[in-house]
Amino acid sequence: ESSGGWPFASEERVRGGVFKDINPEDEDQQPTVIESLCMNCYENGSTRLLLTKIPFFKEIIISSFTCPHCNWTNTEIQSAGRIQEQGVLYTLQVKTKEDMNREVVKSDSASTRIPQLDFEIPAFTQKGSLSTIEGLLDRAVAGLEQDQPIRKATDPAVAEKIEKFIERLKKLKEVEEEFTLIIDDPSGNSFIENPSAPQKDTALTVTHYKRMPEHNAVLGIEEEEDDKKPVNDLDTMRNEVLVFNTNCPECNAPANTNMKLVQIPHFKEVIIMATNCDSCRHRTNEVKSGGATEELGTRITLHLTDPSDMSRDLLKSETCSVLIPELEFELGMAALGGKFTTLEGLLKDIKDLIVSKNPFMCGDSSTADRAEKLELFGQTIDKIIAGEMDVHIILDDPAGNSYLQNVYAPDPDPEMKIEKYTRTFEQNEDLGLNDMKTEGYAEK
């Protein structure tokens, strides 16, 4: 047993049906109570376990330990979902006291940094938590204060320095000066709330990145070595559907993923991957670019003038952002992954992501103002789909791998504008191009 009364540490994969959506009306969804050893007084206490699902954080295990003998308590949250394909880096500029109320999901593998104090909480030194920015600071203060009585007795000089540092941490909660909070999670399972949703959060920067081998080693991911010879016959790949085994992203049950190389007219080849789960009936599709990153980025602007525009085919790569200027709305890259759908399908996916699957729309996290604002956004999307609003849809892809159907092809589309632009250094950094070396290999 570890501290906090954990009764077990199982590596067994849990299938769908065990993790249920939070529902206050579900009488069957009650915490499991297990007698556990208190790591404070070594008497027996009780651990309550609840296996549930939270959107954006997938399956989780909520643990709460209480000891009736010494009144010690401990709560933990542990991700039971799959590790995401990419790591995530959140950079938040904390400017006001309202920012301290932002809700945060921090997984075990996430590290937390405050550069202004040269302060860092390394990964795997704390259990995962569902808290606020203020709660993260309070937890850090509590951790530093825990051994202060012993330090004051054994090493007063060190204790005094830590005491001064604790005071600096406490002052951050007053937000007398701006500071930066950075959460870096190679598992991709951490999250910081955007209180301005569905509008863009100007104080929060979210960056997805490809994990390094050392990240995979820490997470316990074994990189598979492919001993099979690569398929070089492109005609075979174009004519056949490749099938390989995987796990369902929702319930982790075994499933099959179908993959095929498809040529999009007037564009390029793409790889379409579709997964169907027989256990929970979850269906998903994803699109990957079949070619290289283009020399120039692409910005496609479509003026919606007719409901028939909703039927236009659309390819959104994982590097593409979606903007609706009239709503001051921006969906960052990687938010919905790569998709090959219609314009109507994209707008419905945006509505589901912002409204239906938003974890801050239900339970204790919900407020009347926030729920009303997001509900109004969903109604506005419905009006756009019905052709009742005059808006523009912008697909901005710095990799140049996104596409929107031109219904007038091969003639120009009078309502669609396609711009090519040179990427900025920051965009090349997000795409991993600044560190890519392509010269000198022929000489080796």
Short mmCIF file of C-alpha atoms in Angstrom, two decimals:
data_model
loop_
_atom_site.label_atom_id
_atom_site.label_comp_id
_atom_site.label_asym_id
_atom_site.label_seq_id
_atom_site.Cartn_x
_atom_site.Cartn_y
_atom_site.Cartn_z
CA GLU A 1 0.00 0.00 0.00
CA SER A 2 1.17 3.52 -0.74
CA SER A 3 0.42 6.65 1.25
CA GLY A 4 -3.18 7.72 1.21
CA GLY A 5 -4.67 4.32 1.86
CA TRP A 6 -4.42 2.93 -1.70
CA PRO A 7 -5.65 -0.66 -1.34
CA PHE A 8 -4.11 -1.90 -4.57
CA ALA A 9 -2.06 -0.99 -7.61
CA SER A 10 -3.47 -2.93 -10.51
CA GLU A 11 -2.02 -2.92 -14.03
CA GLU A 12 -5.03 -4.78 -15.42
CA ARG A 13 -6.81 -3.07 -18.32
CA VAL A 14 -10.39 -2.25 -17.39
CA ARG A 15 -12.99 -2.67 -20.10
CA GLY A 16 -16.07 -0.62 -20.92
CA GLY A 17 -18.97 -0.82 -18.50
CA VAL A 18 -16.84 -0.36 -15.39
CA PHE A 19 -16.23 3.36 -15.92
CA LYS A 20 -19.61 5.13 -16.09
CA ASP A 21 -20.56 8.74 -16.80
CA ILE A 22 -21.23 10.82 -13.68
CA ASN A 23 -24.99 10.77 -13.09
CA PRO A 24 -26.53 11.88 -9.77
CA GLU A 25 -29.70 9.89 -10.56
CA ASP A 26 -27.83 6.60 -10.98
CA GLU A 27 -28.29 4.80 -7.66
CA ASP A 28 -26.03 1.94 -8.77
CA GLN A 29 -23.06 4.28 -9.15
CA GLN A 30 -21.89 4.34 -5.54
CA PRO A 31 -18.27 4.45 -4.30
CA THR A 32 -16.65 1.17 -3.32
CA VAL A 33 -15.56 1.26 0.35
CA ILE A 34 -12.43 -0.71 1.27
CA GLU A 35 -10.74 -0.98 4.64
CA SER A 36 -7.20 0.40 4.33
CA LEU A 37 -4.17 1.12 6.47
CA CYS A 38 -3.68 4.74 7.54
CA MET A 39 -0.11 5.80 6.73
CA ASN A 40 -0.26 8.52 9.41
CA CYS A 41 -1.18 6.53 12.56
CA TYR A 42 -1.07 2.96 11.17
CA GLU A 43 -4.61 2.23 12.30
CA ASN A 44 -7.30 1.03 9.89
CA GLY A 45 -9.29 3.62 7.98
CA SER A 46 -11.47 3.43 4.87
CA THR A 47 -10.86 4.20 1.21
CA ARG A 48 -13.72 5.11 -1.10
CA LEU A 49 -13.13 4.44 -4.79
CA LEU A 50 -15.26 5.77 -7.63
CA LEU A 51 -14.57 4.73 -11.22
CA THR A 52 -16.06 7.28 -13.59
CA LYS A 53 -15.52 9.23 -16.79
CA ILE A 54 -14.91 12.95 -17.27
CA PRO A 55 -14.88 14.43 -20.79
CA PHE A 56 -11.39 15.61 -21.87
CA PHE A 57 -9.88 13.48 -19.09
CA LYS A 58 -11.33 10.11 -20.10
CA GLU A 59 -11.65 7.42 -17.44
CA ILE A 60 -10.51 8.28 -13.92
CA ILE A 61 -10.30 6.68 -10.50
CA ILE A 62 -11.28 9.01 -7.66
CA SER A 63 -9.95 7.92 -4.28
CA SER A 64 -10.84 9.40 -0.88
CA PHE A 65 -9.25 8.10 2.34
CA THR A 66 -10.37 8.96 5.88
CA CYS A 67 -9.10 7.75 9.23
CA PRO A 68 -11.49 7.90 12.21
CA HIS A 69 -8.59 7.51 14.67
CA CYS A 70 -6.36 10.49 13.76
CA ASN A 71 -8.81 12.31 11.41
CA TRP A 72 -6.24 12.25 8.60
CA THR A 73 -7.72 12.54 5.09
CA ASN A 74 -6.32 12.23 1.60
CA THR A 75 -7.90 12.52 -1.84
CA GLU A 76 -6.38 11.52 -5.14
CA ILE A 77 -7.34 11.30 -8.78
CA GLN A 78 -5.70 8.87 -11.16
CA SER A 79 -6.15 8.62 -14.90
CA ALA A 80 -7.31 5.20 -16.02
CA GLY A 81 -7.62 6.15 -19.68
CA ARG A 82 -5.15 5.67 -22.44
CA ILE A 83 -2.06 7.81 -22.95
CA GLN A 84 -2.70 10.34 -25.71
CA GLU A 85 -0.80 10.30 -29.00
CA GLN A 86 0.92 13.61 -28.18
CA GLY A 87 2.12 15.38 -25.07
CA VAL A 88 0.61 18.73 -24.10
CA LEU A 89 2.15 21.94 -22.73
CA TYR A 90 -0.10 24.56 -21.09
CA THR A 91 1.31 28.06 -20.50
CA LEU A 92 -1.00 30.35 -18.52
CA GLN A 93 -0.38 34.02 -17.77
CA VAL A 94 -2.08 34.54 -14.39
CA LYS A 95 -3.14 38.20 -14.34
CA THR A 96 -6.19 38.48 -12.06
CA LYS A 97 -7.70 36.79 -9.01
CA GLU A 98 -10.35 35.30 -11.29
CA ASP A 99 -7.58 33.26 -12.93
CA MET A 100 -6.99 31.55 -9.59
CA ASN A 101 -10.44 29.93 -9.94
CA ARG A 102 -9.63 28.21 -13.22
CA GLU A 103 -10.18 24.49 -12.87
CA VAL A 104 -7.21 22.23 -13.57
CA VAL A 105 -6.87 18.53 -14.24
CA LYS A 106 -3.28 17.55 -13.43
CA SER A 107 -2.23 13.95 -14.04
CA ASP A 108 0.54 12.04 -12.24
CA SER A 109 2.93 12.50 -15.16
CA ALA A 110 2.54 16.30 -15.36
CA SER A 111 5.22 18.68 -14.10
CA THR A 112 4.31 22.18 -12.85
CA ARG A 113 6.57 25.22 -13.09
CA ILE A 114 6.45 28.89 -12.06
CA PRO A 115 9.48 30.50 -13.77
CA GLN A 116 9.30 33.75 -11.75
CA LEU A 117 10.02 31.81 -8.53
CA ASP A 118 12.28 29.22 -10.16
CA PHE A 119 9.80 26.73 -8.67
CA GLU A 120 9.03 23.29 -10.10
CA ILE A 121 6.98 20.28 -9.03
CA PRO A 122 8.53 17.37 -10.97
CA ALA A 123 6.42 14.70 -12.61
CA PHE A 124 5.33 11.70 -10.50
CA THR A 125 6.04 13.50 -7.20
CA GLN A 126 2.32 14.16 -6.63
CA LYS A 127 -0.78 12.15 -7.35
CA GLY A 128 -3.15 13.43 -10.00
CA SER A 129 -5.67 16.03 -8.92
CA LEU A 130 -8.80 17.84 -10.05
CA SER A 131 -8.46 21.31 -8.52
CA THR A 132 -8.01 25.01 -9.28
CA ILE A 133 -4.92 27.18 -9.75
CA GLU A 134 -5.33 28.30 -6.12
CA GLY A 135 -5.68 24.67 -5.08
CA LEU A 136 -2.39 23.79 -6.81
CA LEU A 137 -0.61 26.56 -4.88
CA ASP A 138 -2.23 25.51 -1.58
CA ARG A 139 -1.10 21.94 -2.18
CA ALA A 140 2.46 23.08 -2.87
CA VAL A 141 2.47 25.20 0.30
CA ALA A 142 1.13 22.29 2.37
CA GLY A 143 3.86 20.03 1.00
CA LEU A 144 6.61 22.49 1.96
CA GLU A 145 5.15 23.16 5.42
CA GLN A 146 4.83 19.47 6.24
CA ASP A 147 8.41 18.96 7.50
CA GLN A 148 9.08 22.50 8.70
CA PRO A 149 8.99 21.62 12.44
CA ILE A 150 11.70 19.01 11.91
CA ARG A 151 13.78 21.38 9.78
CA LYS A 152 13.56 24.15 12.40
CA ALA A 153 14.99 21.74 14.95
CA THR A 154 17.70 20.19 12.77
CA ASP A 155 18.62 22.91 10.26
CA PRO A 156 17.19 26.36 11.17
CA ALA A 157 18.94 28.10 8.27
CA VAL A 158 17.28 25.90 5.65
CA ALA A 159 13.94 26.15 7.45
CA GLU A 160 14.13 29.95 7.36
CA LYS A 161 14.80 29.98 3.61
CA ILE A 162 11.88 27.62 2.98
CA GLU A 163 9.65 29.78 5.19
CA LYS A 164 10.46 32.83 3.06
CA PHE A 165 9.75 30.84 -0.10
CA ILE A 166 6.41 29.70 1.33
CA GLU A 167 5.48 33.35 1.94
CA ARG A 168 6.28 34.14 -1.71
CA LEU A 169 4.04 31.27 -2.84
CA LYS A 170 1.20 32.52 -0.63
CA LYS A 171 1.53 36.05 -2.07
CA LEU A 172 0.97 34.64 -5.55
CA LYS A 173 -2.64 33.93 -4.59
CA GLU A 174 -3.22 37.68 -4.22
CA VAL A 175 -1.99 38.17 -7.81
CA GLU A 176 -0.29 41.45 -6.93
CA GLU A 177 2.03 40.75 -9.87
CA GLU A 178 1.50 38.64 -12.97
CA PHE A 179 3.13 35.23 -13.04
CA THR A 180 3.34 32.29 -15.43
CA LEU A 181 2.09 28.79 -14.68
CA ILE A 182 3.37 26.00 -16.93
CA ILE A 183 1.98 22.46 -16.90
CA ASP A 184 3.89 19.99 -19.07
CA ASP A 185 2.29 16.55 -19.44
CA PRO A 186 3.87 14.06 -21.87
CA SER A 187 0.84 11.76 -21.43
CA GLY A 188 -1.49 14.48 -22.79
CA ASN A 189 -4.03 13.88 -19.99
CA SER A 190 -3.88 17.26 -18.22
CA PHE A 191 -6.19 20.19 -18.82
CA ILE A 192 -6.63 23.88 -17.87
CA GLU A 193 -10.05 25.49 -18.12
CA ASN A 194 -10.75 28.22 -20.64
CA PRO A 195 -13.34 30.44 -18.87
CA SER A 196 -13.87 32.42 -22.10
CA ALA A 197 -15.03 29.37 -24.06
CA PRO A 198 -16.03 29.24 -26.83
CA GLN A 199 -13.91 32.35 -27.49
CA LYS A 200 -10.15 32.10 -27.65
CA ASP A 201 -8.30 32.39 -24.33
CA THR A 202 -5.69 35.12 -24.79
CA ALA A 203 -3.93 34.24 -21.51
CA LEU A 204 -3.61 30.50 -22.23
CA THR A 205 -1.33 28.87 -24.79
CA VAL A 206 -1.76 25.16 -25.55
CA THR A 207 0.99 23.34 -27.43
CA HIS A 208 0.87 19.68 -28.46
CA TYR A 209 4.21 17.96 -29.10
CA LYS A 210 5.64 14.62 -30.10
CA ARG A 211 7.09 12.71 -27.18
CA MET A 212 10.83 12.02 -27.02
CA PRO A 213 12.15 8.50 -26.27
CA GLU A 214 12.90 9.54 -22.68
CA HIS A 215 9.24 10.59 -22.25
CA ASN A 216 8.07 7.18 -23.46
CA ALA A 217 10.50 5.48 -21.08
CA VAL A 218 9.16 7.43 -18.09
CA LEU A 219 5.56 6.64 -19.08
CA GLY A 220 6.38 2.97 -19.50
CA ILE A 221 5.62 2.97 -23.23
CA GLU A 222 7.65 0.46 -25.18
CA GLU A 223 8.43 1.59 -28.69
CA GLU A 224 7.55 -1.21 -31.05
CA GLU A 225 10.17 -2.20 -33.57
CA ASP A 226 8.63 -2.98 -36.91
CA ASP A 227 10.47 -6.00 -38.32
CA LYS A 228 8.20 -6.18 -41.35
CA LYS A 229 9.34 -4.75 -44.65
CA PRO A 230 7.58 -1.52 -45.56
CA VAL A 231 4.96 -1.66 -48.27
CA ASN A 232 6.40 0.09 -51.32
CA ASP A 233 3.66 -0.83 -53.79
CA LEU A 234 1.50 2.31 -53.70
CA ASP A 235 -1.00 0.77 -56.12
CA THR A 236 -1.61 -2.03 -53.60
CA MET A 237 -2.13 0.52 -50.79
CA ARG A 238 -4.58 2.48 -52.95
CA ASN A 239 -6.63 -0.58 -53.87
CA GLU A 240 -6.65 -2.42 -50.54
CA VAL A 241 -7.96 -1.56 -47.08
CA LEU A 242 -5.31 -2.34 -44.47
CA VAL A 243 -6.61 -3.66 -41.13
CA PHE A 244 -4.65 -3.70 -37.86
CA ASN A 245 -5.48 -4.37 -34.22
CA THR A 246 -5.88 -1.52 -31.74
CA ASN A 247 -7.90 -0.57 -28.66
CA CYS A 248 -11.06 1.51 -28.52
CA PRO A 249 -10.26 5.08 -27.36
CA GLU A 250 -13.44 5.10 -25.23
CA CYS A 251 -13.61 1.70 -23.48
CA ASN A 252 -10.15 0.22 -24.26
CA ALA A 253 -11.74 -2.97 -25.64
CA PRO A 254 -9.91 -4.66 -28.58
CA ALA A 255 -11.01 -3.21 -31.91
CA ASN A 256 -9.93 -3.05 -35.54
CA THR A 257 -8.75 0.05 -37.38
CA ASN A 258 -9.15 0.23 -41.15
CA MET A 259 -6.67 2.33 -43.12
CA LYS A 260 -6.72 3.34 -46.79
CA LEU A 261 -4.85 5.71 -49.08
CA VAL A 262 -7.34 7.95 -50.90
CA GLN A 263 -6.85 10.51 -53.67
CA ILE A 264 -8.90 13.69 -53.17
CA PRO A 265 -9.71 15.36 -56.53
CA HIS A 266 -7.92 18.67 -57.16
CA PHE A 267 -5.90 18.14 -53.96
CA LYS A 268 -3.61 15.29 -52.89
CA GLU A 269 -3.50 11.84 -51.36
CA VAL A 270 -4.51 11.35 -47.73
CA ILE A 271 -4.65 8.40 -45.34
CA ILE A 272 -8.10 7.77 -43.82
CA MET A 273 -8.23 5.68 -40.63
CA ALA A 274 -11.55 4.46 -39.18
CA THR A 275 -12.13 2.55 -35.94
CA ASN A 276 -15.36 0.74 -34.98
CA CYS A 277 -15.79 -0.78 -31.53
CA ASP A 278 -18.14 -3.77 -31.19
CA SER A 279 -18.19 -3.44 -27.38
CA CYS A 280 -19.41 0.15 -26.87
CA ARG A 281 -20.40 0.98 -30.49
CA HIS A 282 -18.01 3.93 -30.53
CA ARG A 283 -16.99 5.03 -34.02
CA THR A 284 -14.21 7.38 -34.96
CA ASN A 285 -12.33 8.41 -38.07
CA GLU A 286 -9.09 10.28 -38.48
CA VAL A 287 -7.25 11.70 -41.46
CA LYS A 288 -3.50 11.93 -41.88
CA SER A 289 -1.71 13.74 -44.66
CA GLY A 290 -0.24 11.33 -47.18
CA GLY A 291 2.39 13.84 -48.29
CA ALA A 292 5.04 16.12 -46.88
CA THR A 293 4.56 19.47 -45.19
CA GLU A 294 4.04 22.10 -47.89
CA GLU A 295 6.53 24.93 -48.37
CA LEU A 296 3.80 27.48 -47.63
CA GLY A 297 0.88 27.53 -45.21
CA THR A 298 -2.71 27.67 -46.52
CA ARG A 299 -5.60 29.86 -45.35
CA ILE A 300 -9.02 29.03 -46.85
CA THR A 301 -11.87 31.52 -46.30
CA LEU A 302 -15.42 30.54 -47.29
CA HIS A 303 -18.35 32.98 -47.23
CA LEU A 304 -21.48 30.98 -46.38
CA THR A 305 -24.28 32.18 -48.65
CA ASP A 306 -26.50 29.10 -49.05
CA PRO A 307 -27.50 26.05 -46.95
CA SER A 308 -26.03 23.86 -49.72
CA ASP A 309 -22.57 24.99 -48.56
CA MET A 310 -23.00 22.59 -45.63
CA SER A 311 -22.57 19.63 -48.01
CA ARG A 312 -19.09 20.70 -49.20
CA ASP A 313 -16.43 18.06 -48.57
CA LEU A 314 -13.78 19.18 -46.11
CA LEU A 315 -10.41 17.84 -45.04
CA LYS A 316 -9.11 19.25 -41.76
CA SER A 317 -5.63 18.08 -40.89
CA GLU A 318 -4.43 17.81 -37.30
CA THR A 319 -2.42 21.04 -37.79
CA CYS A 320 -5.40 23.11 -38.96
CA SER A 321 -7.17 25.82 -36.92
CA VAL A 322 -10.83 26.74 -37.52
CA LEU A 323 -12.00 30.35 -37.13
CA ILE A 324 -15.43 32.01 -37.30
CA PRO A 325 -14.66 35.77 -37.08
CA GLU A 326 -18.29 36.83 -36.59
CA LEU A 327 -18.44 34.74 -33.38
CA GLU A 328 -14.89 35.63 -32.26
CA PHE A 329 -14.35 31.88 -32.19
CA GLU A 330 -11.12 30.00 -32.80
CA LEU A 331 -10.53 26.25 -32.55
CA GLY A 332 -6.82 25.52 -32.20
CA MET A 333 -4.88 22.92 -34.07
CA ALA A 334 -5.15 19.30 -32.82
CA ALA A 335 -8.40 20.09 -30.97
CA LEU A 336 -10.48 17.76 -33.15
CA GLY A 337 -7.63 15.87 -34.80
CA GLY A 338 -7.64 15.19 -38.53
CA LYS A 339 -11.07 14.81 -40.13
CA PHE A 340 -12.49 14.10 -43.58
CA THR A 341 -16.11 15.19 -43.39
CA THR A 342 -18.49 17.87 -44.65
CA LEU A 343 -18.74 21.46 -43.46
CA GLU A 344 -21.92 20.52 -41.58
CA GLY A 345 -20.13 17.60 -39.93
CA LEU A 346 -17.30 19.88 -38.80
CA LEU A 347 -19.70 22.41 -37.27
CA LYS A 348 -21.58 19.63 -35.44
CA ASP A 349 -18.29 18.29 -34.07
CA ILE A 350 -17.38 21.80 -32.86
CA LYS A 351 -20.76 22.12 -31.14
CA ASP A 352 -20.36 18.73 -29.45
CA LEU A 353 -16.84 19.59 -28.29
CA ILE A 354 -17.76 23.01 -26.85
CA VAL A 355 -21.24 22.28 -25.49
CA SER A 356 -22.16 18.60 -25.17
CA LYS A 357 -18.76 17.24 -24.09
CA ASN A 358 -17.64 20.20 -22.02
CA PRO A 359 -16.83 18.99 -18.46
CA PHE A 360 -17.59 22.44 -17.04
CA MET A 361 -21.22 22.35 -18.25
CA CYS A 362 -22.38 19.94 -15.55
CA GLY A 363 -22.00 19.16 -11.87
CA ASP A 364 -20.27 21.47 -9.40
CA SER A 365 -18.17 23.03 -12.18
CA SER A 366 -21.21 24.54 -13.90
CA THR A 367 -22.39 28.11 -13.39
CA ALA A 368 -25.54 29.69 -14.77
CA ASP A 369 -23.65 32.34 -16.77
CA ARG A 370 -21.24 29.82 -18.29
CA ALA A 371 -23.98 27.32 -19.16
CA GLU A 372 -26.12 30.06 -20.72
CA LYS A 373 -23.20 31.37 -22.79
CA LEU A 374 -22.28 27.93 -24.13
CA GLU A 375 -25.92 27.05 -24.78
CA LEU A 376 -26.26 30.26 -26.80
CA PHE A 377 -23.13 29.33 -28.76
CA GLY A 378 -24.68 25.94 -29.60
CA GLN A 379 -27.85 27.64 -30.84
CA THR A 380 -25.75 29.98 -32.99
CA ILE A 381 -23.99 27.00 -34.60
CA ASP A 382 -27.41 25.48 -35.35
CA LYS A 383 -28.41 28.72 -37.10
CA ILE A 384 -25.24 28.65 -39.20
CA ILE A 385 -25.95 25.05 -40.24
CA ALA A 386 -29.51 26.03 -41.19
CA GLY A 387 -28.19 28.88 -43.36
CA GLU A 388 -29.75 31.59 -41.19
CA MET A 389 -26.53 33.53 -40.52
CA ASP A 390 -24.09 35.33 -42.79
CA VAL A 391 -20.66 34.19 -41.58
CA HIS A 392 -17.23 33.22 -42.82
CA ILE A 393 -15.45 29.93 -42.08
CA ILE A 394 -11.64 30.07 -42.09
CA LEU A 395 -9.38 27.01 -42.24
CA ASP A 396 -5.83 28.07 -41.35
CA ASP A 397 -3.29 25.28 -41.82
CA PRO A 398 0.40 26.20 -41.52
CA ALA A 399 1.31 22.76 -42.92
CA GLY A 400 -0.81 23.37 -46.04
CA ASN A 401 -2.53 19.97 -45.78
CA SER A 402 -6.19 21.01 -45.43
CA TYR A 403 -8.82 21.23 -48.16
CA LEU A 404 -12.32 22.60 -48.78
CA GLN A 405 -14.29 21.49 -51.83
CA ASN A 406 -14.67 23.95 -54.69
CA VAL A 407 -18.13 23.18 -56.10
CA TYR A 408 -17.27 25.23 -59.21
CA ALA A 409 -14.05 23.28 -59.99
CA PRO A 410 -12.10 23.59 -62.19
CA ASP A 411 -13.34 27.21 -62.29
CA PRO A 412 -12.66 29.54 -59.33
CA ASP A 413 -15.20 29.62 -56.49
CA PRO A 414 -16.54 33.21 -56.11
CA GLU A 415 -17.28 32.66 -52.38
CA MET A 416 -13.99 30.98 -51.49
CA LYS A 417 -10.58 32.59 -51.09
CA ILE A 418 -7.38 30.52 -50.86
CA GLU A 419 -4.23 32.26 -49.62
CA LYS A 420 -0.70 30.90 -49.42
CA TYR A 421 1.59 32.42 -46.78
CA THR A 422 5.06 32.03 -45.32
CA ARG A 423 5.05 30.40 -41.89
CA THR A 424 6.34 32.27 -38.86
CA PHE A 425 9.14 30.93 -36.67
CA GLU A 426 6.56 30.00 -33.99
CA GLN A 427 4.49 28.02 -36.52
CA ASN A 428 7.59 26.16 -37.71
CA GLU A 429 8.39 25.47 -34.05
CA ASP A 430 4.92 23.98 -33.48
CA LEU A 431 5.38 21.76 -36.56
CA GLY A 432 8.84 20.66 -35.43
CA LEU A 433 10.50 22.07 -38.56
CA ASN A 434 13.07 24.34 -36.92
CA ASP A 435 15.07 21.40 -35.56
CA MET A 436 14.70 19.27 -38.68
CA LYS A 437 17.98 18.83 -40.54
CA THR A 438 17.78 17.65 -44.15
CA GLU A 439 21.25 18.61 -45.44
CA GLY A 440 24.38 16.52 -45.52
CA TYR A 441 22.83 13.04 -45.30
CA ALA A 442 24.07 12.05 -48.73
CA GLU A 443 27.65 12.62 -47.62
CA LYS A 444 27.43 10.16 -44.70
#
